[in-house]
């Protein structure tokens, strides 16, 4: 199977786990990034998984595409504060730190998403938007 990966605005086809792992390594080398993995060429058609990362802060968004349901990751709900994220289009968005999960967990979620043909990764605590 081939999915489309978009790393901070640069799209490429990913057809195996090794290629995905290489892209995740590239993403980790960036100070901030927006990373999408999707079955469709348009992420809104989903399913799609997105990670926004700023240093050690990262959170995930899952778009089902079929029924317009979207979810975001849940980290430590007691965590107060916000973190800013630089999007590929240059926009800076701010999201709650309580949505953040470990970067390693985000990366494992991308691998699971690929292995399961776009299913919402079960290792992540999710909240519907």
Tab-separated table of N, CA, C and O in Angstrom:
chain	number	residue	atom	x	y	z
A	1	UNK	N	0.829	-1.163	0.000
A	1	UNK	CA	0.000	0.000	0.000
A	1	UNK	C	0.885	1.241	0.000
A	1	UNK	O	1.965	1.250	0.579
A	2	UNK	N	0.401	2.282	-0.617
A	2	UNK	CA	1.114	3.548	-0.651
A	2	UNK	C	0.265	4.610	0.029
A	2	UNK	O	-0.936	4.714	-0.218
A	3	UNK	N	0.902	5.377	0.904
A	3	UNK	CA	0.257	6.517	1.542
A	3	UNK	C	1.032	7.770	1.145
A	3	UNK	O	2.176	7.692	0.710
A	4	UNK	N	0.380	8.907	1.319
A	4	UNK	CA	1.073	10.164	1.078
A	4	UNK	C	1.542	10.734	2.402
A	4	UNK	O	0.772	10.839	3.354
A	5	UNK	N	2.813	11.088	2.455
A	5	UNK	CA	3.397	11.723	3.628
A	5	UNK	C	3.741	13.149	3.251
A	5	UNK	O	4.279	13.402	2.172
A	6	UNK	N	3.396	14.077	4.114
A	6	UNK	CA	3.708	15.476	3.886
A	6	UNK	C	4.457	15.978	5.111
A	6	UNK	O	3.886	16.084	6.190
A	7	UNK	N	5.740	16.248	4.924
A	7	UNK	CA	6.590	16.736	6.006
A	7	UNK	C	6.839	18.211	5.800
A	7	UNK	O	7.567	18.615	4.896
A	8	UNK	N	6.176	19.007	6.593
A	8	UNK	CA	6.290	20.461	6.591
A	8	UNK	C	6.181	21.044	5.183
A	8	UNK	O	6.987	21.869	4.757
A	9	UNK	N	5.172	20.542	4.444
A	9	UNK	CA	4.868	21.094	3.130
A	9	UNK	C	5.469	20.349	1.960
A	9	UNK	O	5.178	20.670	0.808
A	10	UNK	N	6.291	19.352	2.217
A	10	UNK	CA	6.903	18.579	1.137
A	10	UNK	C	6.278	17.184	1.100
A	10	UNK	O	6.465	16.395	2.022
A	11	UNK	N	5.542	16.911	0.024
A	11	UNK	CA	4.817	15.643	-0.105
A	11	UNK	C	5.675	14.594	-0.795
A	11	UNK	O	6.500	14.909	-1.655
A	12	UNK	N	5.454	13.353	-0.374
A	12	UNK	CA	6.100	12.205	-1.025
A	12	UNK	C	5.268	10.965	-0.764
A	12	UNK	O	4.512	10.896	0.206
A	13	UNK	N	5.456	9.981	-1.616
A	13	UNK	CA	4.781	8.699	-1.442
A	13	UNK	C	5.596	7.839	-0.487
A	13	UNK	O	6.824	7.849	-0.520
A	14	UNK	N	4.884	7.120	0.372
A	14	UNK	CA	5.514	6.184	1.307
A	14	UNK	C	4.845	4.835	1.082
A	14	UNK	O	3.630	4.706	1.238
A	15	UNK	N	5.646	3.835	0.702
A	15	UNK	CA	5.048	2.542	0.397
A	15	UNK	C	5.563	1.399	1.271
A	15	UNK	O	5.226	0.244	1.042
A	16	UNK	N	6.375	1.742	2.285
A	16	UNK	CA	6.844	0.700	3.204
A	16	UNK	C	7.252	1.334	4.532
A	16	UNK	O	7.429	2.552	4.622
A	17	UNK	N	7.383	0.498	5.549
A	17	UNK	CA	7.704	0.993	6.893
A	17	UNK	C	9.077	1.639	6.959
A	17	UNK	O	9.277	2.609	7.690
A	18	UNK	N	10.034	1.127	6.198
A	18	UNK	CA	11.377	1.701	6.212
A	18	UNK	C	11.361	3.147	5.716
A	18	UNK	O	11.995	4.019	6.306
A	19	UNK	N	10.606	3.413	4.661
A	19	UNK	CA	10.488	4.777	4.140
A	19	UNK	C	9.808	5.684	5.162
A	19	UNK	O	10.195	6.847	5.336
A	20	UNK	N	8.813	5.155	5.854
A	20	UNK	CA	8.131	5.936	6.885
A	20	UNK	C	9.073	6.215	8.049
A	20	UNK	O	9.132	7.344	8.552
A	21	UNK	N	9.816	5.223	8.486
A	21	UNK	CA	10.779	5.427	9.578
A	21	UNK	C	11.822	6.474	9.203
A	21	UNK	O	12.207	7.294	10.032
A	22	UNK	N	12.269	6.473	7.956
A	22	UNK	CA	13.232	7.474	7.502
A	22	UNK	C	12.622	8.878	7.570
A	22	UNK	O	13.261	9.819	8.005
A	23	UNK	N	11.372	9.005	7.152
A	23	UNK	CA	10.692	10.300	7.211
A	23	UNK	C	10.517	10.766	8.654
A	23	UNK	O	10.659	11.957	8.956
A	24	UNK	N	10.226	9.841	9.559
A	24	UNK	CA	10.095	10.200	10.976
A	24	UNK	C	11.430	10.674	11.543
A	24	UNK	O	11.469	11.606	12.361
A	25	UNK	N	12.522	10.073	11.095
A	25	UNK	CA	13.857	10.518	11.515
A	25	UNK	C	14.122	11.930	11.003
A	25	UNK	O	14.654	12.774	11.732
A	26	UNK	N	13.743	12.201	9.767
A	26	UNK	CA	13.896	13.547	9.206
A	26	UNK	C	13.070	14.559	9.997
A	26	UNK	O	13.529	15.666	10.279
A	27	UNK	N	11.853	14.186	10.353
A	27	UNK	CA	10.973	15.074	11.112
A	27	UNK	C	11.571	15.381	12.484
A	27	UNK	O	11.518	16.516	12.957
A	28	UNK	N	12.153	14.372	13.118
A	28	UNK	CA	12.738	14.557	14.446
A	28	UNK	C	13.920	15.529	14.407
A	28	UNK	O	14.208	16.219	15.374
A	29	UNK	N	14.611	15.605	13.272
A	29	UNK	CA	15.770	16.495	13.134
A	29	UNK	C	15.368	17.966	13.033
A	29	UNK	O	16.204	18.849	13.241
A	30	UNK	N	14.101	18.233	12.739
A	30	UNK	CA	13.620	19.614	12.643
A	30	UNK	C	13.247	20.137	14.028
A	30	UNK	O	12.735	19.386	14.856
A	31	UNK	N	13.469	21.409	14.266
A	31	UNK	CA	13.100	22.006	15.548
A	31	UNK	C	11.580	21.991	15.737
A	31	UNK	O	11.083	21.755	16.834
A	32	UNK	N	10.863	22.258	14.656
A	32	UNK	CA	9.400	22.220	14.661
A	32	UNK	C	8.957	21.588	13.348
A	32	UNK	O	9.639	21.736	12.329
A	33	UNK	N	7.813	20.926	13.386
A	33	UNK	CA	7.319	20.383	12.115
A	33	UNK	C	5.824	20.120	12.162
A	33	UNK	O	5.221	19.990	13.217
A	34	UNK	N	5.268	20.051	10.960
A	34	UNK	CA	3.906	19.599	10.717
A	34	UNK	C	4.047	18.372	9.832
A	34	UNK	O	4.638	18.442	8.747
A	35	UNK	N	3.555	17.242	10.284
A	35	UNK	CA	3.714	15.985	9.567
A	35	UNK	C	2.348	15.335	9.370
A	35	UNK	O	1.610	15.157	10.341
A	36	UNK	N	2.018	15.018	8.120
A	36	UNK	CA	0.758	14.359	7.783
A	36	UNK	C	1.048	13.021	7.119
A	36	UNK	O	1.990	12.907	6.327
A	37	UNK	N	0.216	12.031	7.410
A	37	UNK	CA	0.231	10.760	6.702
A	37	UNK	C	-1.219	10.441	6.363
A	37	UNK	O	-2.085	10.446	7.242
A	38	UNK	N	-1.500	10.199	5.083
A	38	UNK	CA	-2.879	10.007	4.660
A	38	UNK	C	-2.982	8.978	3.549
A	38	UNK	O	-2.040	8.788	2.784
A	39	UNK	N	-4.136	8.330	3.479
A	39	UNK	CA	-4.416	7.396	2.393
A	39	UNK	C	-4.791	8.145	1.121
A	39	UNK	O	-4.599	7.658	0.022
A	40	UNK	N	-5.349	9.339	1.247
A	40	UNK	CA	-5.809	10.137	0.112
A	40	UNK	C	-4.822	11.263	-0.165
A	40	UNK	O	-4.020	11.629	0.702
A	41	UNK	N	-4.899	11.839	-1.338
A	41	UNK	CA	-4.023	12.968	-1.641
A	41	UNK	C	-4.482	14.231	-0.919
A	41	UNK	O	-3.691	15.141	-0.703
A	42	UNK	N	-5.733	14.285	-0.513
A	42	UNK	CA	-6.261	15.401	0.267
A	42	UNK	C	-6.534	14.889	1.678
A	42	UNK	O	-7.384	14.023	1.868
A	43	UNK	N	-5.823	15.434	2.657
A	43	UNK	CA	-5.934	14.953	4.038
A	43	UNK	C	-7.368	15.002	4.554
A	43	UNK	O	-7.762	14.173	5.367
A	44	UNK	N	-8.171	15.964	4.077
A	44	UNK	CA	-9.545	16.073	4.563
A	44	UNK	C	-10.419	14.918	4.083
A	44	UNK	O	-11.487	14.682	4.617
A	45	UNK	N	-9.962	14.190	3.058
A	45	UNK	CA	-10.705	13.020	2.598
A	45	UNK	C	-10.380	11.807	3.453
A	45	UNK	O	-11.081	10.820	3.406
A	46	UNK	N	-9.291	11.893	4.214
A	46	UNK	CA	-8.885	10.915	5.202
A	46	UNK	C	-8.915	9.477	4.747
A	46	UNK	O	-9.167	9.210	3.595
A	47	UNK	N	-8.662	8.568	5.650
A	47	UNK	CA	-8.182	8.894	6.990
A	47	UNK	C	-6.793	9.525	6.934
A	47	UNK	O	-6.019	9.263	6.027
A	48	UNK	N	-6.541	10.352	7.929
A	48	UNK	CA	-5.272	11.071	7.984
A	48	UNK	C	-4.834	11.216	9.427
A	48	UNK	O	-5.656	11.337	10.336
A	49	UNK	N	-3.517	11.212	9.611
A	49	UNK	CA	-2.926	11.410	10.925
A	49	UNK	C	-1.949	12.567	10.804
A	49	UNK	O	-1.142	12.613	9.869
A	50	UNK	N	-2.026	13.503	11.732
A	50	UNK	CA	-1.161	14.676	11.722
A	50	UNK	C	-0.458	14.799	13.064
A	50	UNK	O	-1.067	14.570	14.113
A	51	UNK	N	0.828	15.169	13.011
A	51	UNK	CA	1.570	15.503	14.228
A	51	UNK	C	2.074	16.924	14.089
A	51	UNK	O	2.667	17.285	13.080
A	52	UNK	N	1.831	17.721	15.106
A	52	UNK	CA	2.476	19.023	15.232
A	52	UNK	C	3.478	18.890	16.363
A	52	UNK	O	3.154	18.373	17.433
A	53	UNK	N	4.720	19.330	16.095
A	53	UNK	CA	5.762	19.190	17.104
A	53	UNK	C	6.557	20.481	17.195
A	53	UNK	O	6.879	21.116	16.191
A	54	UNK	N	6.843	20.861	18.440
A	54	UNK	CA	7.733	21.973	18.744
A	54	UNK	C	8.674	21.460	19.822
A	54	UNK	O	8.287	21.343	20.992
A	55	UNK	N	9.892	21.111	19.424
A	55	UNK	CA	10.845	20.538	20.375
A	55	UNK	C	10.300	19.236	20.936
A	55	UNK	O	9.957	18.329	20.200
A	56	UNK	N	10.197	19.175	22.266
A	56	UNK	CA	9.697	17.974	22.925
A	56	UNK	C	8.194	17.915	23.048
A	56	UNK	O	7.644	16.923	23.510
A	57	UNK	N	7.507	18.983	22.657
A	57	UNK	CA	6.042	18.999	22.703
A	57	UNK	C	5.489	18.531	21.369
A	57	UNK	O	5.882	19.035	20.306
A	58	UNK	N	4.591	17.562	21.419
A	58	UNK	CA	3.968	17.058	20.196
A	58	UNK	C	2.558	16.574	20.509
A	58	UNK	O	2.298	16.074	21.597
A	59	UNK	N	1.673	16.740	19.565
A	59	UNK	CA	0.326	16.205	19.703
A	59	UNK	C	-0.144	15.715	18.342
A	59	UNK	O	0.434	16.046	17.308
A	60	UNK	N	-1.175	14.883	18.358
A	60	UNK	CA	-1.690	14.252	17.159
A	60	UNK	C	-3.135	14.652	16.897
A	60	UNK	O	-3.905	14.895	17.822
A	61	UNK	N	-3.470	14.667	15.615
A	61	UNK	CA	-4.845	14.857	15.189
A	61	UNK	C	-5.160	13.720	14.214
A	61	UNK	O	-4.340	13.387	13.355
A	62	UNK	N	-6.336	13.112	14.378
A	62	UNK	CA	-6.784	12.043	13.486
A	62	UNK	C	-8.059	12.498	12.802
A	62	UNK	O	-9.006	12.920	13.464
A	63	UNK	N	-8.063	12.433	11.472
A	63	UNK	CA	-9.257	12.747	10.686
A	63	UNK	C	-9.750	11.454	10.060
A	63	UNK	O	-8.993	10.769	9.361
A	64	UNK	N	-11.020	11.124	10.291
A	64	UNK	CA	-11.547	9.877	9.740
A	64	UNK	C	-11.852	10.009	8.260
A	64	UNK	O	-11.755	9.041	7.522
A	65	UNK	N	-12.255	11.200	7.837
A	65	UNK	CA	-12.546	11.425	6.428
A	65	UNK	C	-13.920	10.957	6.005
A	65	UNK	O	-14.551	11.590	5.176
A	66	UNK	N	-14.401	9.868	6.540
A	66	UNK	CA	-15.677	9.310	6.102
A	66	UNK	C	-16.861	10.064	6.698
A	66	UNK	O	-17.817	10.366	6.013
A	67	UNK	N	-16.793	10.343	7.952
A	67	UNK	CA	-17.933	10.940	8.641
A	67	UNK	C	-17.586	12.277	9.284
A	67	UNK	O	-18.280	12.747	10.159
A	68	UNK	N	-16.507	12.888	8.806
A	68	UNK	CA	-16.056	14.192	9.286
A	68	UNK	C	-15.690	14.207	10.761
A	68	UNK	O	-15.589	15.270	11.356
A	69	UNK	N	-15.526	13.037	11.367
A	69	UNK	CA	-15.082	13.001	12.753
A	69	UNK	C	-13.593	13.297	12.823
A	69	UNK	O	-12.824	12.816	12.008
A	70	UNK	N	-13.221	14.099	13.801
A	70	UNK	CA	-11.805	14.335	14.039
A	70	UNK	C	-11.546	14.206	15.538
A	70	UNK	O	-12.443	14.393	16.362
A	71	UNK	N	-10.325	13.848	15.855
A	71	UNK	CA	-9.917	13.613	17.231
A	71	UNK	C	-8.556	14.249	17.453
A	71	UNK	O	-7.771	14.373	16.517
A	72	UNK	N	-8.275	14.605	18.697
A	72	UNK	CA	-6.924	15.035	19.057
A	72	UNK	C	-6.440	14.180	20.225
A	72	UNK	O	-7.235	13.622	20.976
A	73	UNK	N	-5.130	14.081	20.322
A	73	UNK	CA	-4.530	13.277	21.386
A	73	UNK	C	-4.743	13.944	22.737
A	73	UNK	O	-4.921	15.155	22.838
A	74	UNK	N	-4.730	13.105	23.760
A	74	UNK	CA	-4.813	13.589	25.137
A	74	UNK	C	-3.585	13.103	25.891
A	74	UNK	O	-3.289	11.914	25.904
A	75	UNK	N	-2.897	14.042	26.486
A	75	UNK	CA	-1.752	13.699	27.320
A	75	UNK	C	-2.148	13.825	28.778
A	75	UNK	O	-3.169	13.285	29.213
A	76	UNK	N	-1.388	14.599	29.521
A	76	UNK	CA	-1.653	14.845	30.934
A	76	UNK	C	-2.710	15.935	31.049
A	76	UNK	O	-2.424	17.111	30.815
A	77	UNK	N	-3.923	15.542	31.396
A	77	UNK	CA	-5.025	16.509	31.472
A	77	UNK	C	-4.832	17.550	32.570
A	77	UNK	O	-5.491	18.585	32.568
A	78	UNK	N	-3.910	17.288	33.501
A	78	UNK	CA	-3.610	18.243	34.568
A	78	UNK	C	-2.627	19.320	34.109
A	78	UNK	O	-2.421	20.313	34.792
A	79	UNK	N	-2.005	19.103	32.957
A	79	UNK	CA	-1.005	20.037	32.443
A	79	UNK	C	-1.676	21.340	32.032
A	79	UNK	O	-2.593	21.356	31.221
A	80	UNK	N	-1.215	22.423	32.624
A	80	UNK	CA	-1.728	23.744	32.266
A	80	UNK	C	-0.745	24.378	31.288
A	80	UNK	O	0.417	24.012	31.227
A	81	UNK	N	-1.224	25.312	30.535
A	81	UNK	CA	-0.355	26.017	29.609
A	81	UNK	C	-0.634	25.660	28.171
A	81	UNK	O	-1.476	24.812	27.866
A	82	UNK	N	0.071	26.363	27.322
A	82	UNK	CA	-0.098	26.189	25.895
A	82	UNK	C	1.272	26.136	25.230
A	82	UNK	O	2.271	26.538	25.815
A	83	UNK	N	1.286	25.640	24.017
A	83	UNK	CA	2.512	25.584	23.235
A	83	UNK	C	2.185	26.044	21.821
A	83	UNK	O	1.113	25.726	21.299
A	84	UNK	N	3.101	26.787	21.212
A	84	UNK	CA	2.897	27.246	19.838
A	84	UNK	C	3.560	26.288	18.861
A	84	UNK	O	4.559	25.637	19.182
A	85	UNK	N	2.969	26.197	17.671
A	85	UNK	CA	3.447	25.285	16.638
A	85	UNK	C	3.501	26.031	15.314
A	85	UNK	O	2.535	26.697	14.928
A	86	UNK	N	4.609	25.894	14.615
A	86	UNK	CA	4.787	26.495	13.300
A	86	UNK	C	4.249	25.541	12.245
A	86	UNK	O	4.734	24.410	12.128
A	87	UNK	N	3.234	25.985	11.508
A	87	UNK	CA	2.655	25.168	10.456
A	87	UNK	C	3.449	25.338	9.162
A	87	UNK	O	4.216	26.293	9.003
A	88	UNK	N	3.251	24.430	8.237
A	88	UNK	CA	3.984	24.447	6.978
A	88	UNK	C	3.731	25.726	6.176
A	88	UNK	O	4.603	26.175	5.437
A	89	UNK	N	2.564	26.334	6.340
A	89	UNK	CA	2.242	27.553	5.602
A	89	UNK	C	2.763	28.821	6.287
A	89	UNK	O	2.470	29.926	5.847
A	90	UNK	N	3.517	28.658	7.364
A	90	UNK	CA	4.086	29.801	8.074
A	90	UNK	C	3.235	30.303	9.229
A	90	UNK	O	3.683	31.115	10.030
A	91	UNK	N	2.003	29.837	9.320
A	91	UNK	CA	1.106	30.236	10.396
A	91	UNK	C	1.579	29.617	11.709
A	91	UNK	O	2.103	28.506	11.733
A	92	UNK	N	1.371	30.324	12.808
A	92	UNK	CA	1.694	29.800	14.133
A	92	UNK	C	0.383	29.614	14.884
A	92	UNK	O	-0.399	30.552	15.028
A	93	UNK	N	0.124	28.378	15.316
A	93	UNK	CA	-1.077	28.058	16.091
A	93	UNK	C	-0.671	27.689	17.509
A	93	UNK	O	0.439	27.215	17.746
A	94	UNK	N	-1.582	27.883	18.436
A	94	UNK	CA	-1.349	27.576	19.849
A	94	UNK	C	-2.375	26.542	20.292
A	94	UNK	O	-3.570	26.683	19.999
A	95	UNK	N	-1.885	25.495	20.986
A	95	UNK	CA	-2.755	24.432	21.476
A	95	UNK	C	-2.391	24.108	22.918
A	95	UNK	O	-1.264	24.341	23.354
A	96	UNK	N	-3.336	23.517	23.656
A	96	UNK	CA	-3.079	23.181	25.066
A	96	UNK	C	-1.970	22.137	25.214
A	96	UNK	O	-1.900	21.185	24.431
A	97	UNK	N	-1.135	22.321	26.215
A	97	UNK	CA	-0.099	21.327	26.506
A	97	UNK	C	-0.707	20.012	26.984
A	97	UNK	O	-0.067	18.968	26.898
A	98	UNK	N	-1.939	20.049	27.451
A	98	UNK	CA	-2.602	18.814	27.894
A	98	UNK	C	-2.883	17.867	26.720
A	98	UNK	O	-3.208	16.704	26.935
A	99	UNK	N	-2.758	18.345	25.492
A	99	UNK	CA	-2.928	17.497	24.319
A	99	UNK	C	-1.626	16.783	23.951
A	99	UNK	O	-1.614	15.876	23.124
A	100	UNK	N	-0.514	17.193	24.546
A	100	UNK	CA	0.811	16.673	24.171
A	100	UNK	C	1.027	15.254	24.684
A	100	UNK	O	0.639	14.912	25.794
A	101	UNK	N	1.664	14.468	23.830
A	101	UNK	CA	2.106	13.121	24.185
A	101	UNK	C	3.571	13.008	23.785
A	101	UNK	O	4.087	13.841	23.041
A	102	UNK	N	4.244	11.997	24.282
A	102	UNK	CA	5.660	11.803	23.987
A	102	UNK	C	5.879	11.689	22.467
A	102	UNK	O	5.086	11.053	21.771
A	103	UNK	N	6.969	12.288	21.992
A	103	UNK	CA	7.293	12.237	20.567
A	103	UNK	C	7.439	10.783	20.112
A	103	UNK	O	6.958	10.417	19.035
A	104	UNK	N	8.073	9.938	20.933
A	104	UNK	CA	8.216	8.523	20.587
A	104	UNK	C	6.853	7.858	20.391
A	104	UNK	O	6.677	7.044	19.482
A	105	UNK	N	5.894	8.201	21.233
A	105	UNK	CA	4.548	7.639	21.119
A	105	UNK	C	3.877	8.124	19.828
A	105	UNK	O	3.187	7.355	19.152
A	106	UNK	N	4.095	9.375	19.478
A	106	UNK	CA	3.567	9.902	18.214
A	106	UNK	C	4.134	9.117	17.033
A	106	UNK	O	3.406	8.744	16.118
A	107	UNK	N	5.430	8.874	17.073
A	107	UNK	CA	6.072	8.139	15.980
A	107	UNK	C	5.527	6.714	15.883
A	107	UNK	O	5.262	6.218	14.778
A	108	UNK	N	5.333	6.070	17.022
A	108	UNK	CA	4.755	4.715	17.012
A	108	UNK	C	3.325	4.741	16.467
A	108	UNK	O	2.887	3.810	15.791
A	109	UNK	N	2.603	5.826	16.733
A	109	UNK	CA	1.240	5.962	16.210
A	109	UNK	C	1.262	6.051	14.680
A	109	UNK	O	0.391	5.480	14.012
A	110	UNK	N	2.251	6.737	14.124
A	110	UNK	CA	2.367	6.806	12.667
A	110	UNK	C	2.624	5.424	12.067
A	110	UNK	O	2.044	5.058	11.047
A	111	UNK	N	3.481	4.655	12.710
A	111	UNK	CA	3.761	3.300	12.233
A	111	UNK	C	2.506	2.430	12.317
A	111	UNK	O	2.200	1.667	11.388
A	112	UNK	N	1.750	2.556	13.405
A	112	UNK	CA	0.508	1.785	13.561
A	112	UNK	C	-0.523	2.201	12.517
A	112	UNK	O	-1.218	1.348	11.944
A	113	UNK	N	-0.637	3.489	12.264
A	113	UNK	CA	-1.562	4.007	11.250
A	113	UNK	C	-1.249	3.384	9.891
A	113	UNK	O	-2.138	2.952	9.171
A	114	UNK	N	0.031	3.309	9.558
A	114	UNK	CA	0.449	2.720	8.285
A	114	UNK	C	0.134	1.223	8.248
A	114	UNK	O	-0.428	0.729	7.268
A	115	UNK	N	0.482	0.518	9.320
A	115	UNK	CA	0.275	-0.947	9.364
A	115	UNK	C	-1.198	-1.340	9.284
A	115	UNK	O	-1.526	-2.412	8.795
A	116	UNK	N	-2.085	-0.477	9.808
A	116	UNK	CA	-3.510	-0.821	9.886
A	116	UNK	C	-4.345	-0.136	8.805
A	116	UNK	O	-5.564	-0.029	8.936
A	117	UNK	N	-3.678	0.330	7.756
A	117	UNK	CA	-4.377	0.964	6.630
A	117	UNK	C	-5.217	2.164	7.046
A	117	UNK	O	-6.330	2.365	6.553
A	118	UNK	N	-4.706	2.949	7.981
A	118	UNK	CA	-5.362	4.196	8.342
A	118	UNK	C	-6.304	4.157	9.525
A	118	UNK	O	-7.057	5.110	9.749
A	119	UNK	N	-6.258	3.090	10.311
A	119	UNK	CA	-7.103	3.037	11.521
A	119	UNK	C	-6.541	3.990	12.582
A	119	UNK	O	-5.342	4.249	12.629
A	120	UNK	N	-7.420	4.504	13.416
A	120	UNK	CA	-6.999	5.388	14.503
A	120	UNK	C	-6.132	4.587	15.472
A	120	UNK	O	-6.568	3.569	16.000
A	121	UNK	N	-4.895	5.021	15.727
A	121	UNK	CA	-3.971	4.265	16.593
A	121	UNK	C	-4.520	4.079	18.003
A	121	UNK	O	-4.876	5.041	18.689
A	122	UNK	N	-4.577	2.829	18.449
A	122	UNK	CA	-5.185	2.476	19.735
A	122	UNK	C	-4.314	2.856	20.931
A	122	UNK	O	-4.833	3.006	22.027
A	123	UNK	N	-3.028	3.055	20.743
A	123	UNK	CA	-2.136	3.359	21.873
A	123	UNK	C	-2.255	4.806	22.338
A	123	UNK	O	-1.670	5.163	23.351
A	124	UNK	N	-3.006	5.609	21.631
A	124	UNK	CA	-3.178	7.022	21.963
A	124	UNK	C	-4.530	7.220	22.630
A	124	UNK	O	-5.532	6.648	22.198
A	125	UNK	N	-4.561	8.035	23.687
A	125	UNK	CA	-5.838	8.452	24.274
A	125	UNK	C	-6.362	9.594	23.390
A	125	UNK	O	-5.640	10.563	23.135
A	126	UNK	N	-7.585	9.456	22.905
A	126	UNK	CA	-8.152	10.408	21.963
A	126	UNK	C	-9.363	11.127	22.567
A	126	UNK	O	-10.095	10.551	23.357
A	127	UNK	N	-9.585	12.342	22.110
A	127	UNK	CA	-10.789	13.097	22.453
A	127	UNK	C	-11.380	13.620	21.155
A	127	UNK	O	-10.650	14.173	20.318
A	128	UNK	N	-12.678	13.443	20.986
A	128	UNK	CA	-13.343	13.946	19.783
A	128	UNK	C	-13.365	15.466	19.795
A	128	UNK	O	-13.531	16.092	20.841
A	129	UNK	N	-13.197	16.041	18.623
A	129	UNK	CA	-13.250	17.515	18.491
A	129	UNK	C	-14.681	17.971	18.313
A	129	UNK	O	-15.549	17.262	17.926
